[in-house]
Amino acid sequence: MQTADSTSPGGVPTLPKVDETQAPKLARGRPRHPDIDDRVLEATLAVLAEEGFGATSVAAVARRSGVHASAIYRRWPSRIELIEEAVFPGLDEVSIRPTGDLRRDVGRFIEAYERTLSSPAARAAMPGLLASYQNGASPHPAQKWLRVSARPHFRAILLAAGDEHVDSEVDSDDVFDILLGAVLARALVPTVVRRTRSAEHIVDLVIRALRPEETRHRVHRRPVH
């Protein structure tokens, strides 16, 4: 993250204004200055963590980042889309790259996902985002969600594990949705947070849900005496 170059009268760090007219122009609204997107997203996270969802307006992000509001709106049509991209940047592909070891990979995936959703900015954003979705905000097409979604990473892990460990009849999206609910609850619901169950417990449940039927029978078959 960059170091602030100045401080506002209220003591809030700000970054110098970026003059987009001096940056090379790219086609179809792509960023015209390589620094702008990072500055805006970093500022969005900072405002969320410090002031909350309600205060995270495009104007507030513009003040914090030093990027004009018009430039922000060219990249993100609404504050909801801006907050989504800041909070859900996608998981680090290196840290969760599939190895074929299903248990290990699912464990790493859950840990990375929990880190993302447990950040101060994510905790501040999630209740407001969920409320906005209930009110009909941000009806994104599927391909747009995939850009900030962890779902493709989860599918890649299952593909790498192969049919020996993952039942081909199991809908991976159903399992991901269940996993997402568990991770969100662990990050946001106080009664769940207080249970302090380890992530390994979720890993066990996911592995059981994915296990091929014949393997499931072998695991649970009682020995004959």
N, CA and C of each residue as an Amber inpcrd file, in Angstrom:
protein
   675
   0.8430000  -1.1850000   0.0000000   0.0000000   0.0000000   0.0000000
   0.8740000   1.2280000   0.0000000   0.4590000   2.2860000  -0.7050000
   1.2840000   3.4660000  -0.7970000   1.2190000   4.2860000   0.4740000
   2.2470000   5.1010000   0.6900000   2.2840000   6.0030000   1.8300000
   1.5840000   7.2900000   1.4600000   0.7610000   7.8240000   2.3500000
   0.0460000   9.0590000   2.0610000   1.0280000  10.2000000   1.9080000
   0.7430000  11.1170000   0.9650000   1.6260000  12.2380000   0.7040000
   1.1950000  13.5000000   1.4360000  -0.0320000  13.5290000   1.9300000
  -0.5050000  14.6970000   2.6420000  -1.5930000  14.2710000   3.5960000
  -2.0500000  15.2150000   4.4270000  -3.0880000  14.9120000   5.3980000
  -4.1700000  15.9670000   5.3180000  -5.4240000  15.5400000   5.3550000
  -6.5450000  16.4550000   5.2820000  -6.6720000  17.2020000   6.5920000
  -7.4540000  18.2890000   6.6350000  -7.6180000  19.0340000   7.8890000
  -8.1330000  18.1620000   9.0290000  -8.9070000  17.1230000   8.7040000
  -9.4310000  16.2570000   9.7570000  -8.4630000  15.1730000  10.1820000
  -7.2510000  15.1940000   9.6230000  -6.2590000  14.2060000  10.0070000
  -6.3160000  12.9270000   9.2130000  -7.1440000  12.8740000   8.1480000
  -7.2580000  11.6680000   7.3370000  -6.2380000  11.7120000   6.2190000
  -5.3700000  10.7040000   6.1000000  -4.3680000  10.7100000   5.0300000
  -5.0300000  10.7360000   3.6620000  -4.4470000  11.5060000   2.7590000
  -4.9340000  11.5540000   1.3840000  -3.7640000  11.3690000   0.4430000
  -4.0540000  10.9690000  -0.7850000  -3.0350000  10.8120000  -1.8010000
  -3.1590000  11.9520000  -2.7990000  -2.0810000  12.3130000  -3.4840000
  -2.1390000  13.4190000  -4.4180000  -3.1080000  13.1330000  -5.5520000
  -3.7150000  14.1910000  -6.0970000  -4.6500000  14.0460000  -7.2050000
  -3.9440000  13.4840000  -8.4280000  -4.6700000  12.6240000  -9.1380000
  -4.1350000  12.0450000 -10.3620000  -4.7950000  12.7260000 -11.5370000
  -4.0010000  13.2750000 -12.4310000  -4.5280000  13.9270000 -13.6270000
  -4.5770000  12.8960000 -14.7420000  -5.7790000  12.3800000 -15.0210000
  -5.9130000  11.3360000 -16.0190000  -5.6320000  11.8390000 -17.4290000
  -5.7090000  13.1370000 -17.6320000  -5.4840000  13.6610000 -18.9840000
  -4.0440000  13.4720000 -19.4100000  -3.1450000  13.2490000 -18.4290000
  -1.7350000  13.0510000 -18.7570000  -1.3840000  11.5860000 -18.9460000
  -2.3520000  10.6910000 -18.7330000  -2.0850000   9.2630000 -18.8350000
  -2.4500000   8.7580000 -20.2240000  -1.7830000   7.7000000 -20.7040000
  -2.1180000   7.1570000 -22.0090000  -3.5330000   6.6100000 -22.0280000
  -4.2470000   6.8260000 -23.1150000  -5.6220000   6.3960000 -23.2290000
  -5.7110000   4.9910000 -23.7940000  -6.6140000   4.1770000 -23.1920000
  -6.8630000   2.8320000 -23.6620000  -8.3040000   2.7380000 -24.1260000
  -8.5930000   1.7530000 -24.9270000  -9.9140000   1.6380000 -25.5390000
 -10.9580000   1.1520000 -24.5440000 -12.2100000   1.5330000 -24.7870000
 -13.3910000   1.0350000 -24.1100000 -13.3180000   1.1720000 -22.5950000
 -12.9050000   2.3110000 -22.1100000 -12.9940000   2.5870000 -20.6970000
 -11.9930000   1.8690000 -19.8130000 -10.9980000   1.2210000 -20.3900000
  -9.9850000   0.5740000 -19.5590000  -9.1860000   1.6320000 -18.8050000
  -8.5790000   1.3100000 -17.6760000  -7.8470000   2.3040000 -16.8880000
  -6.8060000   3.0390000 -17.7150000  -6.7830000   4.3720000 -17.5680000
  -5.8440000   5.1820000 -18.3340000  -4.6230000   5.5830000 -17.5190000
  -4.5520000   5.1020000 -16.3150000  -3.3800000   5.3290000 -15.4730000
  -3.1880000   4.0550000 -14.6630000  -2.0170000   3.4590000 -14.7130000
  -1.8290000   2.1500000 -14.0690000  -2.0190000   2.1770000 -12.5590000
  -1.9650000   3.3520000 -11.9490000  -2.0280000   3.4490000 -10.5020000
  -3.4520000   3.6140000  -9.9710000  -4.3870000   4.0080000 -10.8320000
  -5.6950000   4.4450000 -10.3490000  -6.4800000   3.3330000  -9.6640000
  -6.5960000   2.1850000 -10.3030000  -7.4100000   1.1160000  -9.7210000
  -6.9290000   0.7350000  -8.3260000  -5.6150000   0.5380000  -8.1610000
  -5.0830000   0.1510000  -6.8580000  -5.3570000   1.2200000  -5.8090000
  -5.1940000   2.4750000  -6.1790000  -5.4330000   3.5720000  -5.2310000
  -6.8810000   3.6000000  -4.7760000  -7.7850000   3.4300000  -5.7180000
  -9.2060000   3.4760000  -5.3940000  -9.6020000   2.2980000  -4.5150000
  -9.1460000   1.1080000  -4.8510000  -9.5090000  -0.0810000  -4.0750000
  -8.9080000  -0.0250000  -2.6700000  -7.6770000   0.4320000  -2.5500000
  -7.0620000   0.5720000  -1.2260000  -7.8220000   1.5970000  -0.3880000
  -8.2170000   2.6950000  -1.0230000  -8.9730000   3.7200000  -0.3030000
 -10.3330000   3.1920000   0.1280000 -10.9700000   2.3930000  -0.7160000
 -12.2660000   1.8130000  -0.3710000 -12.1530000   0.9240000   0.8560000
 -11.1270000   0.0860000   0.9020000 -10.9110000  -0.7810000   2.0630000
 -10.6760000   0.0400000   3.3280000  -9.9060000   1.1150000   3.1890000
  -9.6020000   1.9430000   4.3530000 -10.8610000   2.6230000   4.8910000
 -11.6780000   3.1720000   4.0040000 -12.9020000   3.8520000   4.4440000
 -13.8690000   2.8440000   5.0730000 -13.9960000   1.6720000   4.4590000
 -14.8580000   0.6370000   5.0290000 -14.4270000   0.2790000   6.4470000
 -13.1440000   0.0070000   6.6270000 -12.6300000  -0.4330000   7.9210000
 -12.7400000   0.6550000   8.9830000 -12.5540000   1.8980000   8.5850000
 -12.5140000   2.9910000   9.5550000 -13.8680000   3.6450000   9.7960000
 -14.7130000   3.7090000   8.7540000 -15.9470000   4.4870000   8.8660000
 -17.2160000   3.6700000   8.6370000 -17.0800000   2.4510000   8.1010000
 -18.2430000   1.6090000   7.9210000 -18.8490000   1.6730000   6.5320000
 -19.8000000   0.7620000   6.2930000 -20.4160000   0.6270000   4.9750000
 -21.1760000   1.8800000   4.5690000 -21.9750000   2.4280000   5.5010000
 -22.7930000   3.5850000   5.1580000 -21.9910000   4.7880000   4.7210000
 -20.7950000   4.9360000   5.2770000 -19.9660000   6.1030000   4.9520000
 -19.1050000   5.8820000   3.7150000 -19.1010000   4.6660000   3.1780000
 -18.2330000   4.3730000   2.0420000 -18.9420000   4.7420000   0.7470000
 -18.9470000   6.0230000   0.4670000 -19.5230000   6.5490000  -0.7640000
 -18.4190000   6.7710000  -1.7810000 -18.8050000   6.9630000  -3.0200000
 -17.8000000   7.2660000  -4.0470000 -17.0960000   8.5670000  -3.7140000
 -17.8400000   9.5440000  -3.1830000 -17.2230000  10.8250000  -2.8180000
 -16.1750000  10.6280000  -1.7270000 -16.4880000   9.7770000  -0.7180000
 -15.5210000   9.5320000   0.3560000 -14.2820000   8.8320000  -0.1690000
 -14.4670000   7.8800000  -1.0700000 -13.3290000   7.1710000  -1.6580000
 -12.5080000   8.1120000  -2.5190000 -13.1740000   9.0130000  -3.2370000
 -12.4570000   9.9840000  -4.0640000 -11.5840000  10.8800000  -3.1970000
 -12.1240000  11.3300000  -2.0590000 -11.3220000  12.1740000  -1.1660000
 -10.1170000  11.4200000  -0.6300000 -10.3240000  10.1710000  -0.2310000
  -9.2440000   9.3940000   0.3580000  -8.1800000   9.0180000  -0.6730000
  -8.6010000   8.6700000  -1.8720000  -7.6630000   8.1710000  -2.8830000
  -6.9940000   9.2670000  -3.6980000  -7.6390000  10.4360000  -3.7590000
  -7.1130000  11.4800000  -4.6330000  -7.4980000  11.2870000  -6.0870000
  -8.3850000  10.3490000  -6.3590000  -8.8590000  10.1090000  -7.7220000
 -10.2380000  10.7480000  -7.8460000 -10.4630000  11.5000000  -8.9090000
 -11.7370000  12.1820000  -9.0760000 -12.8970000  11.1920000  -9.1640000
 -14.0550000  11.5970000  -8.6210000 -15.2290000  10.7270000  -8.6090000
 -15.6270000  10.3000000 -10.0170000 -15.4850000  11.1970000 -10.9820000
 -15.8560000  10.8480000 -12.3620000 -14.9980000   9.7000000 -12.8850000
 -13.7310000   9.6720000 -12.5040000 -12.8440000   8.5860000 -12.9300000
 -13.2470000   7.2780000 -12.2580000 -13.6890000   7.3440000 -11.0110000
 -14.1370000   6.1400000 -10.3100000 -15.3930000   5.5850000 -10.9620000
 -16.3360000   6.4690000 -11.2790000 -17.5850000   6.0130000 -11.8870000
 -17.3610000   5.4080000 -13.2720000 -16.3060000   5.8120000 -13.9560000
 -16.0320000   5.2030000 -15.2620000 -15.6180000   3.7480000 -15.1140000
 -15.0680000   3.4030000 -13.9670000 -14.6140000   2.0350000 -13.7390000
 -15.6390000   1.2020000 -12.9850000 -16.3350000   1.8160000 -12.0420000
 -17.3380000   1.1360000 -11.2270000 -18.6260000   1.9590000 -11.2790000
 -19.6610000   1.4670000 -11.9460000 -20.8920000   2.2470000 -12.1200000
 -21.6060000   2.6190000 -10.8280000 -21.3320000   1.9010000  -9.7370000
 -21.9820000   2.2140000  -8.4690000 -21.0340000   1.9160000  -7.3210000
 -21.3570000   2.4550000  -6.1590000 -20.5100000   2.1950000  -4.9920000
 -20.5860000   0.7250000  -4.5900000 -21.7280000   0.0720000  -4.8520000
 -21.8560000  -1.3410000  -4.5260000 -20.8280000  -2.1620000  -5.3010000
 -20.7070000  -1.9050000  -6.5910000 -19.7450000  -2.6520000  -7.4010000
 -18.3140000  -2.3470000  -6.9780000 -18.0610000  -1.1190000  -6.5790000
 -16.7330000  -0.7550000  -6.0910000 -16.4150000  -1.5040000  -4.8050000
 -17.3490000  -1.5360000  -3.8780000 -17.1280000  -2.2280000  -2.6080000
 -16.9410000  -3.7260000  -2.8380000 -17.7430000  -4.2970000  -3.7390000
 -17.6050000  -5.7230000  -4.0390000 -16.2010000  -6.0550000  -4.5130000
 -15.6910000  -5.2650000  -5.4400000 -14.3740000  -5.5970000  -5.9870000
 -13.2680000  -5.3780000  -4.9640000 -13.4460000  -4.3970000  -4.0830000
 -12.4400000  -4.1600000  -3.0500000 -12.4140000  -5.2830000  -2.0240000
 -13.5980000  -5.7490000  -1.6310000 -13.7020000  -6.7540000  -0.5710000
 -13.4600000  -8.1590000  -1.0930000 -13.8940000  -8.4280000  -2.3340000
 -13.7610000  -9.7620000  -2.9180000 -12.8420000  -9.7250000  -4.1290000
 -11.5440000  -9.5510000  -3.9200000 -10.6340000  -9.4270000  -5.0620000
 -10.2900000 -10.7540000  -5.7080000 -10.8890000 -11.8340000  -5.2120000
 -10.4820000 -13.1650000  -5.6730000  -9.3930000 -13.6900000  -4.7510000
  -9.2400000 -14.9850000  -4.6880000  -8.2310000 -15.5730000  -3.8160000
  -6.8810000 -15.6410000  -4.5120000  -5.8320000 -15.6660000  -3.7210000
  -4.4790000 -15.7680000  -4.2480000  -4.2950000 -17.1350000  -4.9010000
  -4.1430000 -17.1420000  -6.2080000  -4.0830000 -18.4130000  -6.9270000
  -2.8610000 -19.2470000  -6.5220000  -1.7960000 -18.5820000  -6.1100000
  -0.6060000 -19.3310000  -5.7020000  -0.8690000 -20.0850000  -4.4060000
  -1.5310000 -19.4420000  -3.4560000  -1.7250000 -20.0550000  -2.1380000
  -2.7170000 -21.2020000  -2.1750000  -3.6000000 -21.2540000  -3.1740000
  -4.5840000 -22.3300000  -3.2210000  -4.4860000 -23.1370000  -4.5130000
  -3.3330000 -23.0960000  -5.1560000  -3.1620000 -23.8580000  -6.3930000
  -3.3760000 -25.3450000  -6.1090000  -4.2500000 -26.0220000  -6.8850000
  -4.5570000 -27.4320000  -6.6190000  -3.3340000 -28.3250000  -6.7180000
  -3.2580000 -29.2740000  -5.7900000  -2.1560000 -30.2370000  -5.8090000
  -2.6460000 -31.6560000  -6.0850000  -3.9630000 -31.8600000  -6.0560000
  -4.5120000 -33.2060000  -6.1890000  -4.8090000 -33.8500000  -4.8540000
  -4.2760000 -33.2950000  -3.7680000  -4.5540000 -33.7740000  -2.4160000
  -5.8150000 -33.0490000  -1.9370000  -6.9610000 -33.7090000  -2.0270000
  -8.2370000 -33.0440000  -1.7910000  -8.3380000 -32.4540000  -0.3930000
  -7.9960000 -33.2340000   0.6200000  -8.1220000 -32.7320000   1.9910000
  -7.2320000 -31.5050000   2.2130000  -5.9930000 -31.6070000   1.7810000
  -5.0690000 -30.4760000   1.9740000  -5.5370000 -29.2520000   1.2050000
  -5.9690000 -29.4560000  -0.0320000  -6.3740000 -28.3170000  -0.8610000
  -7.6470000 -27.6570000  -0.3380000  -8.6070000 -28.4600000   0.0940000
  -9.8290000 -27.8800000   0.6500000  -9.5060000 -27.1110000   1.9260000
  -8.6040000 -27.6420000   2.7420000  -8.2040000 -26.9310000   3.9570000
  -7.5620000 -25.5960000   3.6530000  -6.6700000 -25.5670000   2.6800000
  -6.0200000 -24.3080000   2.3010000  -7.0280000 -23.3280000   1.7140000
  -7.9610000 -23.8570000   0.9370000  -8.9960000 -23.0160000   0.3430000
  -9.8400000 -22.3530000   1.4320000 -10.2790000 -23.1340000   2.4110000
 -11.1070000 -22.5830000   3.4800000 -10.3430000 -21.5310000   4.2700000
  -9.0780000 -21.8010000   4.5740000  -8.2730000 -20.8320000   5.3270000
  -8.1420000 -19.5210000   4.5560000  -7.8660000 -19.6050000   3.2400000
  -7.7240000 -18.3960000   2.4350000  -9.0420000 -17.6420000   2.3360000
 -10.1360000 -18.3700000   2.1830000 -11.4520000 -17.7490000   2.0650000
 -11.8380000 -17.0670000   3.3770000 -11.5480000 -17.7260000   4.4930000
 -11.8660000 -17.1300000   5.7860000 -11.0440000 -15.8670000   6.0310000
  -9.7870000 -15.8750000   5.6100000  -8.9690000 -14.6670000   5.7690000
  -9.5800000 -13.5050000   4.9950000 -10.0590000 -13.7800000   3.7790000
 -10.6530000 -12.7290000   2.9650000 -11.9100000 -12.1690000   3.6200000
 -12.7850000 -13.0430000   4.0880000 -14.0670000 -12.6100000   4.6290000
 -13.9840000 -12.1220000   6.0720000 -12.8570000 -12.3610000   6.7370000
 -12.7200000 -11.9450000   8.1280000 -11.9680000 -10.6310000   8.2830000
 -11.5520000 -10.0280000   7.1940000 -10.8360000  -8.7530000   7.2830000
 -11.7750000  -7.6770000   7.8150000 -11.2370000  -6.6240000   8.4450000
 -12.1040000  -5.5460000   8.9560000 -12.9980000  -4.9410000   7.8840000
 -12.4690000  -4.7610000   6.6800000 -13.2710000  -4.1700000   5.6020000
 -14.4080000  -5.0990000   5.2010000 -14.1240000  -6.4030000   5.1020000
 -15.1670000  -7.3540000   4.7210000 -16.2510000  -7.4250000   5.7910000
 -15.8550000  -7.4270000   7.0540000 -16.8400000  -7.4710000   8.1350000
 -17.7370000  -6.2390000   8.0980000 -17.1530000  -5.0940000   7.7490000
 -17.9460000  -3.8680000   7.6610000 -18.8620000  -3.8840000   6.4490000
 -18.4060000  -4.5150000   5.3650000 -19.1520000  -4.4530000   4.1070000
 -20.2730000  -5.4780000   4.0150000 -20.0720000  -6.6830000   4.5480000
 -20.9880000  -7.7750000   4.2730000 -22.4410000  -7.5060000   4.6660000
 -22.7290000  -7.0090000   5.8750000 -24.1440000  -6.7690000   6.2090000
 -24.8100000  -5.7850000   5.2530000 -24.0930000  -4.7240000   4.8960000
 -24.6560000  -3.7400000   3.9710000 -24.8530000  -4.2960000   2.5760000
 -23.8950000  -5.0970000   2.1180000 -24.0270000  -5.7010000   0.7890000
 -25.2100000  -6.6650000   0.7480000 -25.3380000  -7.4890000   1.7900000
 -26.4500000  -8.4370000   1.8230000 -27.7860000  -7.7100000   1.8340000
 -27.8660000  -6.6050000   2.5800000 -29.1070000  -5.8320000   2.6120000
 -29.3970000  -5.2190000   1.2410000 -28.3600000  -4.7520000   0.5620000
 -28.5670000  -4.1500000  -0.7560000 -29.0230000  -5.1910000  -1.7710000
 -28.5210000  -6.4220000  -1.6570000 -28.9600000  -7.4800000  -2.5600000
 -30.4350000  -7.8110000  -2.3210000 -30.8460000  -7.7990000  -1.0560000
 -32.2470000  -8.0680000  -0.7420000 -33.1650000  -6.9950000  -1.3200000
 -32.6260000  -5.7880000  -1.4540000 -33.4040000  -4.6850000  -2.0050000
 -33.2760000  -4.5710000  -3.5180000 -32.6380000  -5.5650000  -4.1310000
 -32.5770000  -5.6010000  -5.5870000 -31.3720000  -4.9170000  -6.1990000
 -30.3900000  -4.5340000  -5.4010000 -29.2120000  -3.8620000  -5.9480000
 -28.2650000  -4.8480000  -6.6090000 -27.5240000  -4.3620000  -7.5660000
 -26.4160000  -5.0830000  -8.1750000 -26.8050000  -6.4360000  -8.7580000
 -27.7350000  -6.4870000  -9.7160000 -28.0850000  -7.7670000 -10.3410000
 -27.0700000  -8.1530000 -11.4040000 -25.9180000  -8.6590000 -10.9750000
 -24.8270000  -8.9450000 -11.9020000 -25.0810000 -10.1990000 -12.7240000
 -24.6640000 -10.1900000 -13.9920000 -24.6630000 -11.4540000 -14.7480000
 -23.6010000 -12.3810000 -14.1740000 -23.7760000 -13.6890000 -14.4250000
 -22.8930000 -14.6890000 -13.8200000 -21.4300000 -14.4370000 -14.1380000
 -21.1250000 -14.0560000 -15.3820000 -19.7230000 -13.8890000 -15.7570000
 -19.0520000 -12.7550000 -14.9870000 -19.8340000 -11.7630000 -14.5620000
 -19.2420000 -10.6780000 -13.7860000 -18.9460000 -11.1260000 -12.3670000
 -19.8170000 -11.9350000 -11.8000000 -19.5630000 -12.4490000 -10.4540000
 -18.3140000 -13.3030000 -10.4270000 -18.0740000 -14.0710000 -11.4880000
 -16.9370000 -14.9810000 -11.4940000 -15.6170000 -14.2420000 -11.3550000
 -15.5830000 -12.9750000 -11.7520000 -14.3340000 -12.2200000 -11.6630000
 -13.9050000 -12.0080000 -10.2200000 -14.8530000 -11.9380000  -9.2980000
 -14.5260000 -11.7280000  -7.8870000 -14.9360000 -12.9320000  -7.0350000
 -15.2260000 -14.0430000  -7.6880000 -15.7190000 -15.2130000  -6.9650000
 -14.6070000 -16.2260000  -6.7240000 -14.7550000 -16.9740000  -5.6240000
 -13.8360000 -18.0740000  -5.3270000 -14.3390000 -19.3910000  -5.9050000
 -15.5150000 -19.3840000  -6.5000000 -16.1120000 -20.6080000  -7.0200000
 -15.2150000 -21.3150000  -8.0440000 -14.6210000 -20.5990000  -9.0160000
 -13.7470000 -21.2910000  -9.9780000 -12.5630000 -21.9800000  -9.3230000
 -12.0210000 -21.4010000  -8.2510000 -10.8990000 -22.0200000  -7.5460000
 -11.3380000 -23.3410000  -6.9160000 -12.5340000 -23.3430000  -6.3520000
 -13.0430000 -24.5600000  -5.7220000 -13.2470000 -25.6530000  -6.7660000
 -13.7990000 -25.2900000  -7.9100000 -13.9870000 -26.2720000  -8.9800000
 -12.6520000 -26.8540000  -9.4340000 -11.6200000 -26.0170000  -9.5230000
 -10.3040000 -26.4820000  -9.9560000  -9.7320000 -27.4950000  -8.9640000
  -9.9640000 -27.2710000  -7.6750000  -9.4930000 -28.2040000  -6.6540000
 -10.1660000 -29.5670000  -6.8150000 -11.4600000 -29.5580000  -7.0540000
 -12.1820000 -30.8230000  -7.2210000 -11.7400000 -31.5390000  -8.4840000
 -11.5120000 -30.7910000  -9.5470000 -11.0690000 -31.3990000 -10.8000000
  -9.7100000 -32.0710000 -10.6240000  -8.8150000 -31.4110000  -9.8840000
  -7.4760000 -31.9610000  -9.6710000  -7.5200000 -33.2260000  -8.8260000
  -8.5100000 -33.3300000  -7.9260000  -8.6040000 -34.5120000  -7.0570000
  -9.0530000 -35.7430000  -7.8230000  -9.8740000 -35.5760000  -8.8570000
 -10.2840000 -36.7040000  -9.6910000 -11.4650000 -37.4820000  -9.1530000
 -11.9900000 -38.3780000 -10.0020000 -13.1940000 -39.1440000  -9.6820000
 -13.0060000 -40.0940000  -8.5070000 -11.7670000 -40.4390000  -8.2180000
 -11.5260000 -41.3570000  -7.0920000 -11.9610000 -40.7320000  -5.7700000
 -11.8760000 -39.4110000  -5.6810000 -12.1800000 -38.7220000  -4.4250000
 -13.4270000 -37.8480000  -4.4910000 -13.8960000 -37.5490000  -5.6970000
 -15.0520000 -36.6600000  -5.8550000 -16.1160000 -37.3670000  -6.6860000
 -17.2830000 -37.5510000  -6.1210000 -18.3910000 -38.2100000  -6.8050000
 -18.8310000 -37.3520000  -7.9890000 -18.8320000 -37.9330000  -9.1680000
 -19.2030000 -37.1860000 -10.3730000 -20.6660000 -36.7690000 -10.3560000
 -21.4780000 -37.4210000  -9.4930000 -22.8920000 -37.0880000  -9.3980000
 -23.1520000 -35.9150000  -8.4520000 -22.1450000 -35.5290000  -7.7060000
 -22.3040000 -34.4220000  -6.7620000 -22.1650000 -33.0970000  -7.4990000
 -23.0880000 -32.1840000  -7.2580000 -23.0290000 -30.8450000  -7.8630000
 -22.0380000 -30.0030000  -7.0670000 -20.9110000 -29.6640000  -7.6930000
 -19.8680000 -28.9150000  -6.9870000 -20.3640000 -27.5420000  -6.5510000
 -21.2920000 -26.9470000  -7.3050000 -21.8270000 -25.6390000  -6.9200000
 -22.6600000 -25.7360000  -5.6510000 -23.3870000 -26.8450000  -5.4830000
 -24.1480000 -27.0320000  -4.2470000 -23.2030000 -27.1210000  -3.0480000
 -22.1200000 -27.8740000  -3.2110000 -21.1650000 -28.0170000  -2.1130000
 -20.5010000 -26.6760000  -1.8180000 -20.1690000 -25.9270000  -2.8640000
 -19.5530000 -24.6170000  -2.6540000 -20.5100000 -23.6890000  -1.9070000
 -21.7920000 -23.7150000  -2.2740000 -22.7600000 -22.8460000  -1.6060000
 -22.8530000 -23.1710000  -0.1140000 -22.8270000 -24.4700000   0.2080000
 -22.8530000 -24.8760000   1.6180000 -21.5850000 -24.3910000   2.3250000
 -20.4560000 -24.5450000   1.6490000 -19.1860000 -24.0980000   2.2100000
 -19.1850000 -22.5910000   2.4210000 -19.7000000 -21.8530000   1.4360000
 -19.7680000 -20.3960000   1.5560000 -20.5980000 -19.9990000   2.7650000
 -21.7430000 -20.6670000   2.9590000 -22.5690000 -20.3580000   4.1190000
 -21.8300000 -20.5950000   5.4200000 -21.0740000 -21.6890000   5.4810000
 -20.3250000 -22.0000000   6.7050000 -19.2440000 -20.9620000   6.9760000
 -18.5380000 -20.5630000   5.9250000 -17.4630000 -19.5880000   6.1030000
 -18.0280000 -18.2260000   6.4900000 -19.1080000 -17.8150000   5.8350000
 -19.7410000 -16.5420000   6.1860000 -20.2170000 -16.5480000   7.6360000
 -20.8120000 -17.6580000   8.0610000 -21.2900000 -17.7470000   9.4370000
 -20.1270000 -17.6420000  10.4220000 -19.0200000 -18.3070000  10.1160000
 -17.8530000 -18.2700000  10.9960000 -17.2550000 -16.8740000  11.0750000
 -17.4270000 -16.0810000  10.0240000 -16.8510000 -14.7450000  10.0040000
 -17.7850000 -13.6910000  10.5900000 -19.1090000 -13.8980000  10.4640000
 -20.0360000 -12.8030000  10.7270000 -21.0760000 -13.0480000  11.8100000
 -21.3930000 -14.3130000  12.0940000 -22.4820000 -14.5920000  13.0470000
 -21.9000000 -14.8280000  14.4420000 -22.1960000 -13.9410000  15.4000000
 -21.5450000 -14.0410000  16.7220000 -21.7170000 -15.3970000  17.3970000
 -22.9080000 -15.9910000  17.3350000 -23.1110000 -17.2710000  18.0100000
 -22.2730000 -18.3780000  17.3930000 -22.0080000 -18.2830000  16.0900000
 -21.1530000 -19.2690000  15.4320000 -19.6940000 -18.9940000  15.7510000
 -19.3190000 -17.7260000  15.7420000 -17.9410000 -17.3500000  16.0540000
 -17.5460000 -17.8660000  17.4310000 -18.4660000 -17.7890000  18.3850000
 -18.1620000 -18.2000000  19.7670000 -17.9750000 -19.7020000  19.9030000
 -18.4440000 -20.4780000  18.9250000 -18.2720000 -21.9370000  19.0210000
 -16.8100000 -22.3440000  18.8560000 -16.0360000 -21.5200000  18.1780000
 -14.5860000 -21.7340000  17.9900000 -14.2610000 -23.1290000  17.4650000
 -15.0830000 -23.6540000  16.5850000 -14.7650000 -24.9310000  15.9530000
 -13.6590000 -24.7160000  14.9320000 -12.7520000 -25.6570000  14.8080000
 -11.6350000 -25.5160000  13.8880000 -12.1080000 -25.6540000  12.4470000
 -11.3280000 -25.0990000  11.5400000 -11.6440000 -25.2140000  10.1220000
 -11.6110000 -26.6700000   9.6780000 -10.8620000 -27.5010000  10.3740000
 -10.7720000 -28.9160000  10.0210000 -12.1380000 -29.5910000  10.0870000
 -12.9990000 -29.1110000  10.9550000 -14.3450000 -29.6640000  11.0530000
 -15.1080000 -29.4280000   9.7450000 -14.9720000 -28.2520000   9.1670000
 -15.6270000 -27.9600000   7.8890000 -15.0070000 -28.8130000   6.7890000
 -13.6910000 -28.9690000   6.8280000 -13.0190000 -29.8090000   5.8290000
 -13.6140000 -31.2070000   5.8520000 -13.7950000 -31.7860000   7.0400000
 -14.3590000 -33.1320000   7.1610000 -15.7450000 -33.2080000   6.5230000
 -16.5740000 -32.1990000   6.7860000 -17.9290000 -32.2080000   6.2420000
 -17.9140000 -32.1100000   4.7170000 -17.0320000 -31.2650000   4.1870000
 -16.9380000 -31.1160000   2.7340000 -16.4560000 -32.4060000   2.0900000
 -15.4520000 -33.0410000   2.6810000 -14.9210000 -34.2950000   2.1410000
 -16.0120000 -35.3690000   2.1210000 -16.8020000 -35.4410000   3.1850000
 -17.8850000 -36.4210000   3.2430000 -18.9180000 -36.1630000   2.1440000
 -19.2250000 -34.8890000   1.9170000 -20.2210000 -34.5540000   0.8980000
 -19.7320000 -34.8940000  -0.5030000 -18.4350000 -34.8240000  -0.7150000
 -17.8670000 -35.0480000  -2.0440000 -17.5200000 -36.4970000  -2.3150000
 -17.4090000 -37.3100000  -1.2800000 -16.8850000 -38.6730000  -1.4110000
 -17.7640000 -39.5230000  -2.3330000 -17.1550000 -40.2530000  -3.2510000
 -17.9310000 -41.1600000  -4.1130000 -18.7320000 -42.1520000  -3.2810000
 -19.8810000 -42.5580000  -3.7880000 -20.8000000 -43.3920000  -3.0130000
 -20.1610000 -44.6960000  -2.5710000 -19.4130000 -45.3450000  -3.4820000
 -18.8270000 -46.6310000  -3.1000000 -17.7880000 -46.4660000  -2.0010000
 -17.0470000 -45.3920000  -2.0220000 -16.0730000 -45.1120000  -0.9660000
 -16.7770000 -44.8270000   0.3450000 -17.8890000 -44.1270000   0.2530000
 -18.6580000 -43.8030000   1.4380000 -19.1190000 -45.0730000   2.1350000
 -19.5470000 -46.0400000   1.3500000 -19.9950000 -47.3020000   1.9240000
 -18.8280000 -48.0410000   2.5810000 -17.6450000 -48.0090000   1.9580000
 -16.4960000 -48.7050000   2.5310000 -16.0890000 -48.0900000   3.8480000
 -16.1430000 -46.7490000   3.9090000 -15.7240000 -46.0640000   5.1270000
 -16.6430000 -46.3860000   6.2820000 -17.9580000 -46.4840000   5.9930000
 -18.9060000 -46.6470000   7.0850000 -19.3020000 -48.1110000   7.3340000
 -18.7610000 -49.0330000   6.5430000 -19.1060000 -50.4330000   6.7250000
 -18.5050000 -50.9590000   8.0310000 -19.3180000 -51.5860000   8.7950000
 -18.8480000 -52.1280000  10.0710000 -18.0710000 -53.4360000   9.8310000
 -17.0200000 -53.6990000  10.5610000 -16.2860000 -54.9550000  10.3970000
 -17.1280000 -56.1430000  10.8460000 -16.9670000 -57.2730000  10.1780000
 -17.7230000 -58.4840000  10.5140000 -16.9430000 -59.2930000  11.5430000
 -17.5750000 -59.6330000  12.6520000 -16.9110000 -60.4020000  13.7180000
 -17.3350000 -61.8600000  13.6580000
